[in-house]
Tab-separated table of C-alpha atoms in Angstrom:
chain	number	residue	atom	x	y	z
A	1	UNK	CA	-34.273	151.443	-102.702
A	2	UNK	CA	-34.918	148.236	-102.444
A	3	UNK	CA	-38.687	147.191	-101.797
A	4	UNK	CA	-38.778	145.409	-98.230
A	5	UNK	CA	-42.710	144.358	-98.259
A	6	UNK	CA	-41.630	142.484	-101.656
A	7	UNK	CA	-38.435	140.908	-99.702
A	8	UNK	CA	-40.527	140.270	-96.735
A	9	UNK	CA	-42.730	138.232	-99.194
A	10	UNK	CA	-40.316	135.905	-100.409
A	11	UNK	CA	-39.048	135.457	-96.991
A	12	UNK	CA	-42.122	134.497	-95.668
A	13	UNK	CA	-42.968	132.025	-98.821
A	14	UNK	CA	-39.770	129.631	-97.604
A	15	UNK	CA	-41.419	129.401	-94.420
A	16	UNK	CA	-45.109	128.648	-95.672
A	17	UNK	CA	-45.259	125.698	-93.942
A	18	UNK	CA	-43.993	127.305	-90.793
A	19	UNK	CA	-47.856	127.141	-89.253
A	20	UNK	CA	-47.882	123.944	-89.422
A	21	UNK	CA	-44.735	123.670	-87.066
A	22	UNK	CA	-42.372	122.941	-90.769
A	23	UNK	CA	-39.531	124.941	-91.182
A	24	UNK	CA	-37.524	124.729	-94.220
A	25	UNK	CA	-34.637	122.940	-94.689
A	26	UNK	CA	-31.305	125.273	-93.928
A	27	UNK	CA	-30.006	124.529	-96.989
A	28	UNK	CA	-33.351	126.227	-98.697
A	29	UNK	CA	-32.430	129.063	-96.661
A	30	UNK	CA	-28.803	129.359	-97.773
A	31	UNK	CA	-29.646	129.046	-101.520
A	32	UNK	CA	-32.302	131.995	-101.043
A	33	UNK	CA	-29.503	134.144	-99.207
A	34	UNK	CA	-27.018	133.440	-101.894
A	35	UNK	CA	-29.059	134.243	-104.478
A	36	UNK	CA	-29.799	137.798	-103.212
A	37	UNK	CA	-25.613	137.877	-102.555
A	38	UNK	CA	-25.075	136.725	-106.028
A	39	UNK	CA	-27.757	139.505	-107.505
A	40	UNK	CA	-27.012	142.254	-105.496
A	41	UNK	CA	-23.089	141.689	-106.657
A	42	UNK	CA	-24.191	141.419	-110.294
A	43	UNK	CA	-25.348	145.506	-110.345
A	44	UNK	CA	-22.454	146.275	-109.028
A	45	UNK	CA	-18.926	147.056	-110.361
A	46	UNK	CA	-16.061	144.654	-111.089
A	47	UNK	CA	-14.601	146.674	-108.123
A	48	UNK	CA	-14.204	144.268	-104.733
A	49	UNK	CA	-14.507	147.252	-102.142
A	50	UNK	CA	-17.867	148.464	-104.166
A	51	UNK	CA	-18.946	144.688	-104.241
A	52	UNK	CA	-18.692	144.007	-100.144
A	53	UNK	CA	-20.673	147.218	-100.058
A	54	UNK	CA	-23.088	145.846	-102.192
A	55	UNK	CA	-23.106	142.436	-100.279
A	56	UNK	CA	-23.757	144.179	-96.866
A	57	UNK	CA	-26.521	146.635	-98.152
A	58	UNK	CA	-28.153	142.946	-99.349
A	59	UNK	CA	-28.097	141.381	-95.926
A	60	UNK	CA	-28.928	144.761	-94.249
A	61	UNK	CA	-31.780	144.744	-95.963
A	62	UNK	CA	-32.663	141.613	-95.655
A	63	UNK	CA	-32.479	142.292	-91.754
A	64	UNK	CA	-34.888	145.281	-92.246
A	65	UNK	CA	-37.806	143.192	-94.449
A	66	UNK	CA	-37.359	140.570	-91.173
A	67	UNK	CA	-37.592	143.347	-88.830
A	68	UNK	CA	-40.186	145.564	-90.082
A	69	UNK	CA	-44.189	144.871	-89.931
A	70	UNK	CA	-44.788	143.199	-93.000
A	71	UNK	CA	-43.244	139.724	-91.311
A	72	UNK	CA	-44.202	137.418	-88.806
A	73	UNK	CA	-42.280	137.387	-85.915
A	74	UNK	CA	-42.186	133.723	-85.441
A	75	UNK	CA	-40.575	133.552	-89.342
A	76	UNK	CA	-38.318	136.353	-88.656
A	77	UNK	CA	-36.713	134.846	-85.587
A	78	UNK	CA	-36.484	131.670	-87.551
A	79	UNK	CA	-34.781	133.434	-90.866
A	80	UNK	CA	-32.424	135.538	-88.537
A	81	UNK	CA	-30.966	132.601	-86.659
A	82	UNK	CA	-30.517	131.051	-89.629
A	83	UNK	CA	-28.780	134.039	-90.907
A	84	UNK	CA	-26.304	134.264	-88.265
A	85	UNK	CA	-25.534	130.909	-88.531
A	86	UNK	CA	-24.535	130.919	-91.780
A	87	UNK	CA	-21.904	134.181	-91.853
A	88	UNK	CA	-20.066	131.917	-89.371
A	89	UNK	CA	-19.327	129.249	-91.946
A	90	UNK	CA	-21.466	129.180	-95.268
A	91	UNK	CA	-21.554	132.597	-97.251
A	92	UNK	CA	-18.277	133.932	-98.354
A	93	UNK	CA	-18.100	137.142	-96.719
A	94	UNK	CA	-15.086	139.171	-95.804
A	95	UNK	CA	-14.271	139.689	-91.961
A	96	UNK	CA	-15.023	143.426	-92.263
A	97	UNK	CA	-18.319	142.529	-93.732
A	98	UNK	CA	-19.226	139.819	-91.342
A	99	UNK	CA	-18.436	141.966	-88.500
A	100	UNK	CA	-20.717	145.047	-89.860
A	101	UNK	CA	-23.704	142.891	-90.297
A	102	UNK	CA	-23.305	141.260	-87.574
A	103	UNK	CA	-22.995	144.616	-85.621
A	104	UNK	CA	-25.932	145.847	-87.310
A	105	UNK	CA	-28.379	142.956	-86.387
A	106	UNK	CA	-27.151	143.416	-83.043
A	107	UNK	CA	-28.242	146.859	-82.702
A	108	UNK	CA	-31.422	146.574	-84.249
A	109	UNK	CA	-32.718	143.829	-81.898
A	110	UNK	CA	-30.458	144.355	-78.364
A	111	UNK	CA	-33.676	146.321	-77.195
A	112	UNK	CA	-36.175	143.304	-77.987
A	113	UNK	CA	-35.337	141.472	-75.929
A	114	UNK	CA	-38.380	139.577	-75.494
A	115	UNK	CA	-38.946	138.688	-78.639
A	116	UNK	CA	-35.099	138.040	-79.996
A	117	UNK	CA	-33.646	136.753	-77.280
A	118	UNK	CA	-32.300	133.696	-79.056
A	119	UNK	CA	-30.971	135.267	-81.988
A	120	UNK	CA	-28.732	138.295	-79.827
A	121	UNK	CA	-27.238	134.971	-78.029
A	122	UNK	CA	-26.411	133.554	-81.032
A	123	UNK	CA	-25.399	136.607	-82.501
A	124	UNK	CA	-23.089	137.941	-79.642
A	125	UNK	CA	-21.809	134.544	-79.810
A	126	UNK	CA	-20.837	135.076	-83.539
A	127	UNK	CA	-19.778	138.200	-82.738
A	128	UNK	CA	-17.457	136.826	-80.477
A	129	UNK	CA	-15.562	133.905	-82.315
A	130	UNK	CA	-14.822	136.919	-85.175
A	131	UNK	CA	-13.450	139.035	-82.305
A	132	UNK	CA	-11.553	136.258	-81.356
A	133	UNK	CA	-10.038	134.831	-84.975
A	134	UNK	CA	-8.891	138.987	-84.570
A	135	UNK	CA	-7.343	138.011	-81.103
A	136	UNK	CA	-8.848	140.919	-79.810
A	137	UNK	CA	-9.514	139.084	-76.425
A	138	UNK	CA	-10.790	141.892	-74.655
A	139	UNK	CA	-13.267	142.493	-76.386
A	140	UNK	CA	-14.737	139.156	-77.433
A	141	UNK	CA	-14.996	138.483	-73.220
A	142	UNK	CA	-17.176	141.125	-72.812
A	143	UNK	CA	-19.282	139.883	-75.751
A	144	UNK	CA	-19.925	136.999	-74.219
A	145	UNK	CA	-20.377	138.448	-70.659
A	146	UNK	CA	-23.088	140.185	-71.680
A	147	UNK	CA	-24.868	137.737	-72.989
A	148	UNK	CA	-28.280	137.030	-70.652
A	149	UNK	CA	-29.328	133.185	-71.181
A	150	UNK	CA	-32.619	134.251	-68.908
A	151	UNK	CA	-33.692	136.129	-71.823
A	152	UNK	CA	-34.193	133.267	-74.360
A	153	UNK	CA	-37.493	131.881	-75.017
A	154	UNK	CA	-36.408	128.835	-74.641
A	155	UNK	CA	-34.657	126.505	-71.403
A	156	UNK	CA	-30.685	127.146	-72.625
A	157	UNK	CA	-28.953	123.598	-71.235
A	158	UNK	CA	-27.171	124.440	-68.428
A	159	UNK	CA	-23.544	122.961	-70.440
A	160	UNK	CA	-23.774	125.504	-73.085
A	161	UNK	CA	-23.890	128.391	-70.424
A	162	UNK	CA	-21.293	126.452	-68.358
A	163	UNK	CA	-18.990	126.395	-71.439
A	164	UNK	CA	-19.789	130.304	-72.216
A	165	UNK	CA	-18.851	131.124	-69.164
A	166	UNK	CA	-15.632	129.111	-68.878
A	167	UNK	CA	-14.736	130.659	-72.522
A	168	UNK	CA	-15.278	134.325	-70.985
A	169	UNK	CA	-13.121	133.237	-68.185
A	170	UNK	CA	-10.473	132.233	-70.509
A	171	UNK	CA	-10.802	135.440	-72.754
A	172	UNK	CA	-10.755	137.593	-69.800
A	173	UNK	CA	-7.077	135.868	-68.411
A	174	UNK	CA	-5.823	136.139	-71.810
A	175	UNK	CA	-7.148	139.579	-71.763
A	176	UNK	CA	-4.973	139.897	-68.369
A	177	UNK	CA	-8.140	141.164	-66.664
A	178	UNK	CA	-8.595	138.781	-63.784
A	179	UNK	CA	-10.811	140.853	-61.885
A	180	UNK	CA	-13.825	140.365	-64.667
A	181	UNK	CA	-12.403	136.874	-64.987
A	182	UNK	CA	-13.679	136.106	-61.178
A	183	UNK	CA	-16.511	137.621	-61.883
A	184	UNK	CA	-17.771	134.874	-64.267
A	185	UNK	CA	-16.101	132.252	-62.083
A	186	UNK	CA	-19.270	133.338	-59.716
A	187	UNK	CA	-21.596	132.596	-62.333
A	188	UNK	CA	-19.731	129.234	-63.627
A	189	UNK	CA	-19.226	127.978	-60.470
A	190	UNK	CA	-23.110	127.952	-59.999
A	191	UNK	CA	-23.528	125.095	-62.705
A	192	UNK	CA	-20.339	123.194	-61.928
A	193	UNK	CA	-22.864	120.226	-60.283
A	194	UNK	CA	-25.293	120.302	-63.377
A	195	UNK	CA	-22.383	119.974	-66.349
A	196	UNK	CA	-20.837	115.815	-66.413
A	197	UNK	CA	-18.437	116.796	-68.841
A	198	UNK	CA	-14.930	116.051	-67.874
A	199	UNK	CA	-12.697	117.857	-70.172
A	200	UNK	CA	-15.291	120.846	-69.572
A	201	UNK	CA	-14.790	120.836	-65.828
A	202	UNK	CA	-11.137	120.150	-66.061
A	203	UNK	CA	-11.175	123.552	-67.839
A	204	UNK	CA	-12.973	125.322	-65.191
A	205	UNK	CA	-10.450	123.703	-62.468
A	206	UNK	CA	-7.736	125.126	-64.371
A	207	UNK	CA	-8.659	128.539	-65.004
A	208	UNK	CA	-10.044	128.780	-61.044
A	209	UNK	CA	-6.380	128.120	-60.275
A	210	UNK	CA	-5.621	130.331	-62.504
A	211	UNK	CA	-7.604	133.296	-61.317
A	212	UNK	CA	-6.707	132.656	-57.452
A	213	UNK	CA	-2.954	133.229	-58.651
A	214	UNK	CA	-4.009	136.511	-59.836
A	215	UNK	CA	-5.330	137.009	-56.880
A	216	UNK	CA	-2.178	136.023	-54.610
A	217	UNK	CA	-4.401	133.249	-53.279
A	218	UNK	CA	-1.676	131.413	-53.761
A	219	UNK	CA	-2.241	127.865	-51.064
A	220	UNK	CA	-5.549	127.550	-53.217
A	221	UNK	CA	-4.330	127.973	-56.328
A	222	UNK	CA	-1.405	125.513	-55.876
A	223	UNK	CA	-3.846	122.756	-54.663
A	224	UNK	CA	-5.760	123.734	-57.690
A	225	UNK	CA	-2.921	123.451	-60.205
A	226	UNK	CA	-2.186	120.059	-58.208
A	227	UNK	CA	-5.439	118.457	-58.938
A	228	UNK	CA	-5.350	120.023	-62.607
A	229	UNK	CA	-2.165	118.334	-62.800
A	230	UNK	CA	-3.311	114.796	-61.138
A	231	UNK	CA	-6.523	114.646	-63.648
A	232	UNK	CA	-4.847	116.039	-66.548
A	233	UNK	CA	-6.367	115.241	-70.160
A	234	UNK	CA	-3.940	115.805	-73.227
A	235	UNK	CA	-4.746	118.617	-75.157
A	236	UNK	CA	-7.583	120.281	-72.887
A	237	UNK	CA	-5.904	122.994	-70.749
A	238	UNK	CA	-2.108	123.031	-72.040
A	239	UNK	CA	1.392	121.129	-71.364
A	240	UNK	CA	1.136	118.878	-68.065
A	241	UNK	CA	4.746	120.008	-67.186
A	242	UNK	CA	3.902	124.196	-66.692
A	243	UNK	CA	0.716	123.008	-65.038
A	244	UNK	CA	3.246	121.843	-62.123
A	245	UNK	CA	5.722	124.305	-62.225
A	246	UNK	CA	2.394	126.874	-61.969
A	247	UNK	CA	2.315	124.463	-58.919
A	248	UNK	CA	5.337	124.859	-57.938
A	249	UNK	CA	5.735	128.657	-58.272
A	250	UNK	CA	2.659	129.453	-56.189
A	251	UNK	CA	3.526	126.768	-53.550
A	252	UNK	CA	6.738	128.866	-53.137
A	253	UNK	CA	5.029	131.879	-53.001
A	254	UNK	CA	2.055	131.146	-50.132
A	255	UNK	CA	2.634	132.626	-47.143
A	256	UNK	CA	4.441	130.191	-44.410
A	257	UNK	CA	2.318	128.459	-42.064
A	258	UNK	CA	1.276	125.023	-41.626
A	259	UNK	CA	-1.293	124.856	-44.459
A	260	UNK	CA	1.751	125.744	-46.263
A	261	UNK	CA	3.786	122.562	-45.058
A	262	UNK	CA	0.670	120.545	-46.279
A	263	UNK	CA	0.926	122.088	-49.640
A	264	UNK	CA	4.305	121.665	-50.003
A	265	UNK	CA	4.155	117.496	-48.861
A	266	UNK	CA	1.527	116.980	-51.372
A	267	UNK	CA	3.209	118.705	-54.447
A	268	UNK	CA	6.807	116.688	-53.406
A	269	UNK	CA	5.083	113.527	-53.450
A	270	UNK	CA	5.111	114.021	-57.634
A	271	UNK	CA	8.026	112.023	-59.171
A	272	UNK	CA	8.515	114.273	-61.810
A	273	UNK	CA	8.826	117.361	-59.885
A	274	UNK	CA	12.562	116.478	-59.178
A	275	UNK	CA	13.319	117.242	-62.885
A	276	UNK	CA	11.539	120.730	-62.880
A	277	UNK	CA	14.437	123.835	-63.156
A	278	UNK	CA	12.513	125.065	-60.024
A	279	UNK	CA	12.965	122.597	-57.433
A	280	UNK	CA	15.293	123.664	-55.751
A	281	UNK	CA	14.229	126.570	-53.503
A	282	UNK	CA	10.772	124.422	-53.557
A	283	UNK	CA	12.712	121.463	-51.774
A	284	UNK	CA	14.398	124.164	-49.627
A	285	UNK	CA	11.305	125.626	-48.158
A	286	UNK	CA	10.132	121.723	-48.013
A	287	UNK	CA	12.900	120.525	-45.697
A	288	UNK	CA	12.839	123.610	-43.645
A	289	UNK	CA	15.915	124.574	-44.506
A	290	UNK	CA	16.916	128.723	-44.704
A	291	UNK	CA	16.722	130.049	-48.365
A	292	UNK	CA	19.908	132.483	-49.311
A	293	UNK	CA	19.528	136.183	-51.649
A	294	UNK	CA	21.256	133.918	-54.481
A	295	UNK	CA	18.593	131.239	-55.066
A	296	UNK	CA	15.831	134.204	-54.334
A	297	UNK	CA	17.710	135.677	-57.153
A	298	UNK	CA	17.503	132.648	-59.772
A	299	UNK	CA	13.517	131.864	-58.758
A	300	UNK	CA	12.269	135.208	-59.401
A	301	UNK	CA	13.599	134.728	-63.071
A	302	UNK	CA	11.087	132.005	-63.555
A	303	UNK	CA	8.420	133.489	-61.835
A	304	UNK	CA	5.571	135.234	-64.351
A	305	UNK	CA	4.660	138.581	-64.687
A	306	UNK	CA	1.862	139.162	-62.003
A	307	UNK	CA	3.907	137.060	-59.492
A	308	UNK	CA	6.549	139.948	-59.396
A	309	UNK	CA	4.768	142.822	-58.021
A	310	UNK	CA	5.585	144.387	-54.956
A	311	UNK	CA	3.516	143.944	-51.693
A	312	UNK	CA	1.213	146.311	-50.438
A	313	UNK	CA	3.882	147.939	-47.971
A	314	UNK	CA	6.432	147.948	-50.733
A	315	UNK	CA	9.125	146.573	-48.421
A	316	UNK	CA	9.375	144.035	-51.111
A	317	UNK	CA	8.837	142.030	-54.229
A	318	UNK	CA	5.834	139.144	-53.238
A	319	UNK	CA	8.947	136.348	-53.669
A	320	UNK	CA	11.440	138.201	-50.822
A	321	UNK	CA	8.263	138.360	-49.093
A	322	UNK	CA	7.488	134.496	-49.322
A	323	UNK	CA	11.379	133.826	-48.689
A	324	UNK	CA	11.252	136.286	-45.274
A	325	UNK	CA	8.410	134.692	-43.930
A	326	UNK	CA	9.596	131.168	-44.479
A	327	UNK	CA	12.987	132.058	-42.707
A	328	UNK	CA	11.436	133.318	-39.852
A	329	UNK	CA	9.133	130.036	-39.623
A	330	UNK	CA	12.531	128.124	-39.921
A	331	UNK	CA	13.872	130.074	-37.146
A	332	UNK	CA	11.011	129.546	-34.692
A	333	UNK	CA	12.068	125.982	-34.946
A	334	UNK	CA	15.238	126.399	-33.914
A	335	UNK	CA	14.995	129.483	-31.557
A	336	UNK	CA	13.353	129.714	-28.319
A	337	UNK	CA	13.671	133.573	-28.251
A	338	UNK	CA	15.693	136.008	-30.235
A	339	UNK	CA	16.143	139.926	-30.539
A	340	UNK	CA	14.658	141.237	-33.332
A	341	UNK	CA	17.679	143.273	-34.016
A	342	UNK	CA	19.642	139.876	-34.838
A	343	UNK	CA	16.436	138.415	-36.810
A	344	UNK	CA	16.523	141.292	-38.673
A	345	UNK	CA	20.388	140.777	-39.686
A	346	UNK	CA	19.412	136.932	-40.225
A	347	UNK	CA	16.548	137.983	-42.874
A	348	UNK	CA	18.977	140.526	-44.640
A	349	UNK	CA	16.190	142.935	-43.377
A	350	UNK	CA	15.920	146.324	-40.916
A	351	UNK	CA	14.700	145.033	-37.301
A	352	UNK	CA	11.205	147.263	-38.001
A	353	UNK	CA	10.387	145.030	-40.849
A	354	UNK	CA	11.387	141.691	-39.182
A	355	UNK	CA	9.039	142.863	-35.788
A	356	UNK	CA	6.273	143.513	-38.752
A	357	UNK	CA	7.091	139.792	-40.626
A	358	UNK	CA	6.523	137.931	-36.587
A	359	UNK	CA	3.581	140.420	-36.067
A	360	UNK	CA	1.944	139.730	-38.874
A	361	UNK	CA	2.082	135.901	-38.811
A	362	UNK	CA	1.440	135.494	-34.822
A	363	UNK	CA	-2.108	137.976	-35.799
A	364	UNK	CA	-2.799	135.624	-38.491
A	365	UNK	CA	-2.191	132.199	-35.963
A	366	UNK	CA	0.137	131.102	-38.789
A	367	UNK	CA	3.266	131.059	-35.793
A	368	UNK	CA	2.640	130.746	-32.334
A	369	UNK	CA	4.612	133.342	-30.001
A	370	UNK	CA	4.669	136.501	-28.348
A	371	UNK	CA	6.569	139.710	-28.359
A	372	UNK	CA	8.004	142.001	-26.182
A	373	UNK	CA	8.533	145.016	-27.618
A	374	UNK	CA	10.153	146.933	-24.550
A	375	UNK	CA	12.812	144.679	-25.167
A	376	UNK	CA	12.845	143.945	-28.712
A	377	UNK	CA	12.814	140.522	-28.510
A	378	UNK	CA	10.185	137.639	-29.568
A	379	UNK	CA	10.325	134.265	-27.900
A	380	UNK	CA	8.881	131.309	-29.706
A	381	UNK	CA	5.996	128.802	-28.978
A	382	UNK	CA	5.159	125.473	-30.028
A	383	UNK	CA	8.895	125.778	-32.087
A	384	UNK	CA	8.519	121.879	-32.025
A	385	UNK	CA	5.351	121.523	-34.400
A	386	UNK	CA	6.441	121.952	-37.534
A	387	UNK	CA	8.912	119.080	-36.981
A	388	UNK	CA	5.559	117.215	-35.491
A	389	UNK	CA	3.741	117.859	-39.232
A	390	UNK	CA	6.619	116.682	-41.050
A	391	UNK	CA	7.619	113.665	-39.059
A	392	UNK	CA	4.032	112.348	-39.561
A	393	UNK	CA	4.080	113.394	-43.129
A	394	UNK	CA	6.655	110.952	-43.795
A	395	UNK	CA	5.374	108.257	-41.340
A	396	UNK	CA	2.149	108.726	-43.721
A	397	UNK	CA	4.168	108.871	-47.080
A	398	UNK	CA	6.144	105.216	-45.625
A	399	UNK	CA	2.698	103.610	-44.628
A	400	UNK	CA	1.719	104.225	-47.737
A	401	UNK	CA	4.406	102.200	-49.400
A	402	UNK	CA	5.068	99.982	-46.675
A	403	UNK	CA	2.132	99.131	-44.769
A	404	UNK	CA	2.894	98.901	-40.493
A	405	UNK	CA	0.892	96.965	-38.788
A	406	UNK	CA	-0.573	99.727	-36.647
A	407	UNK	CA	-1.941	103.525	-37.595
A	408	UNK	CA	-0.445	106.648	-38.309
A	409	UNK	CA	-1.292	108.516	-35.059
A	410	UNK	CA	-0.080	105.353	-33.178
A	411	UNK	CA	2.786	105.802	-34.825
A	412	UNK	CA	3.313	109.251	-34.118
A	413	UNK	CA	2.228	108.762	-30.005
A	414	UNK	CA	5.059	105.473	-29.605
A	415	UNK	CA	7.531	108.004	-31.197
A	416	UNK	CA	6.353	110.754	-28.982
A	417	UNK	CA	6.816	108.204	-25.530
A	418	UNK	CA	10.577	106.844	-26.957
A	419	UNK	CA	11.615	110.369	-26.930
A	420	UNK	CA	10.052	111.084	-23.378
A	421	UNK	CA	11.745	108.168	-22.190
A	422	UNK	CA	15.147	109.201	-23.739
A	423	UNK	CA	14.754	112.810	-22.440
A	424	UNK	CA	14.209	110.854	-18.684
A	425	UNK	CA	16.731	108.594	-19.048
A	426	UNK	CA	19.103	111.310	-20.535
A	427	UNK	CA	18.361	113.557	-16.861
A	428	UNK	CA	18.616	110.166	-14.575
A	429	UNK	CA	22.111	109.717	-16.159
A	430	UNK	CA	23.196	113.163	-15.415
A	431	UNK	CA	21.549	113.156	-11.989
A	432	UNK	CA	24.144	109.813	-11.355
A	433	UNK	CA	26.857	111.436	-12.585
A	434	UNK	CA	26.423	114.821	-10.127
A	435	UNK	CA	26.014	112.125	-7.513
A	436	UNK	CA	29.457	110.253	-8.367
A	437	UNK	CA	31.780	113.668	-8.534
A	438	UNK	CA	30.100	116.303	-6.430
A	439	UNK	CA	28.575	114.736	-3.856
A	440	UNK	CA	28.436	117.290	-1.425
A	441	UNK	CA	26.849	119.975	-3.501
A	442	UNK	CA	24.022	116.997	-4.577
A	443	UNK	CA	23.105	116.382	-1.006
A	444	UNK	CA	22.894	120.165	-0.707
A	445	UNK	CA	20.906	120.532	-3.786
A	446	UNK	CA	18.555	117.600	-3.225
A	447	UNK	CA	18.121	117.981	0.685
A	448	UNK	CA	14.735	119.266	0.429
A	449	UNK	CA	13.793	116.138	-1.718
A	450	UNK	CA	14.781	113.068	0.678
């Protein structure tokens, strides 16, 4: 058994100067751990498995002497962190090994917190990059997660938590666990003013998009994907062209409504959307034109995996959903009133479900109407506005280009007074003409009036 007051000696003779606020150089370190490798492997057999065992027992015990009461604490944290640090990169160890001593440290120091708080960061951090080299994602998230930067001894810069943080968010997505993902988006989201790092925060904008897609937040995550897309940075958070068709897809999906419209003017305004295989039940919904079971059919193909589940009800898939409540917003605009009975034959649907899409929609103050259920029928309000949004969208989208001399809203209210003035001219004309060939009947109907 190998003497640990005699180990603990020559650990604490490297760091002799240590009092005097010296530490030795890492390299000392390394050449003092190597040694004890390179001796422990010497009394063992020319057998590999026998000579990892041999390796581990080493460093275990090396742990032990740091650990036990013939050491400082002040050298043991030192010689520990500079442990860790090197079965990252420096000693030749094999993963198994790395993993086991890594594991061990860990469990001999997780309840000191006090004391080791640095070196169960770094080591949970080691443990973590080895979890990940194994692509066991799962697993190397909630590594990280439960790392506790409070407990350090020292003031942790808030960019190296930030970046944890947006690493466990990324582990966690990969993991296809966005629940715990959004969980750490709390805690990241908390240090987004204090980090300056672009690329960094880029990251964090793209996996927040990515997390309110998981969570069918879908007009959020679309504007996130959008800005992702707008400030993209080669090489940071993937290929710029699925960034906008993850745009596109949850644009599609977001339930209809005029924040909706919005979404869907800012993503057409990209020129390279028109070249995406998706565009064209995306320009559909855009121009408020009705989207038919065939193109339904193509989009869901290129939808991904959590985009495909049903709705709560189970009436339908999240896309036929989407696609039912845009064709009912398309409707309103062209429909004063209409019996649900006949909606429901429009939308390819049972009149129940279509009475649930309106109710649902008028509740949530994304359509403006009311129904009458006695008589099955719903009659339409404000069917004009979402021709309103879209007429100044592109009165906005041409002053951009070309400049008018006055503002958008005067645009909009000279537009509203030619059509009043058409619509009066339009009734003075047919007033004339009921003047001109029934003459008697006018006089009859407009007695009252003169």
């Amino acid at each position: 058994m190998t003497d640990l007051r005699q180990l603990a000696s020559e650990i604490s003779a490297l760091f002799h100067s240590s009092t005097a606020g010296i530490s030795p150089e890492s390299s000392e370190v390394q050449a003092f751990v190597e040694k004890k490798l390179v001796e422990a492997k010497g009394t063992s057999q020319n057998v590999k498995g026998q000579q990892q065992q041999t390796q581990l027992k080493a460093l275990k015990d090396m742990v032990d002497a740091c650990l036990s009461n013939h050491m400082v604490q002040t050298t043991s944290t030192m010689f520990l962190s500079e442990l860790v640090a090197m079965t990252e990169s420096v000693l030749v160890l094999g993963t198994k090994t790395r993993k086991e001593i890594l594991d061990y440290l860990l469990d001999r120091i997780q309840q000191r917190t006090s004391v080791y708080g640095d070196v169960i960061i770094k080591t949970r951090q080691a443990l973590a990059d080895l979890l990940v080299s194994k692509e066991q994602w799962e697993e190397a998230a909630n590594m990280l997660q439960e790392i506790r930067f409070d407990q350090s001894q020292r003031l942790i810069d808030p960019r190296v938590r930030f970046e944890t943080y947006v690493n466990t968010m990324e582990l966690f997505l990969l993991a296809n666990n966005p629940s715990q993902a959004a969980h750490t988006l709390i805690r990241a989201t908390s240090l987004l003013n204090s980090v300056s790092d672009v690329k960094l925060s880029l990251k964090y904008r793209y996996f927040q998009a990515c997390i309110l897609d998981h969570s069918h937040k879908y007009i959020e995550a679309a504007n996130g994907y959008r800005n992702v897309f707008a400030n993209y940075i080669d090489g940071v958070v993937g290929k710029k062209e699925l960034i906008l068709n993850k745009a596109i897809k949850c644009a599609v999906l977001a339930s209809a409504g005029v924040l909706k419209v919005r979404v869907l003017a800012s993503l057409y305004r990209i020129p390279e959307l028109a070249s995406r295989e998706c565009f064209q039940l995306f320009e559909k919904m855009f121009l408020q034109q009705p989207v038919k079971p065939s193109e339904v059919e193509y989009f869901d193909k290129l939808l991904e995996e959590h985009q495909r589940q049903r709705t709560a009800d189970g009436n339908s898939t999240l896309l036929e959903h989407a696609v039912h409540e845009h064709n009912v917003f398309v409707l309103s605009s062209l429909y004063t009133n209409i019996r649900f009975s006949n909606l429901g034959r429009m939308l390819g649907t049972s009149t129940d479900y279509a009475e649930l899409i309106c109710a649902r929609m008028i509740g949530e103050r994304r359509m403006k109407g009311h129904i009458d259920q006695t008589s099955g029928i719903i009659t339409f309000e404000g069917a004009r506005e979402v021709k309103e949004v879209t007429a100044a969208i592109f009165l906005k989208r041409q002053a951009a280009s070309q400049p008018p001399p006055m503002h958008l809203r005067e645009q909009v209210a000279v537009k509203w007074d030619e059509r009043i003035v058409n619509l009066c001219t339009t009734v003075e004309d047919a007033v004339d003409m009921l003047i001109d060939r029934q003459p008697v009947y006018a006089r009859m109907l407009f007695r009252d009036m003169v």
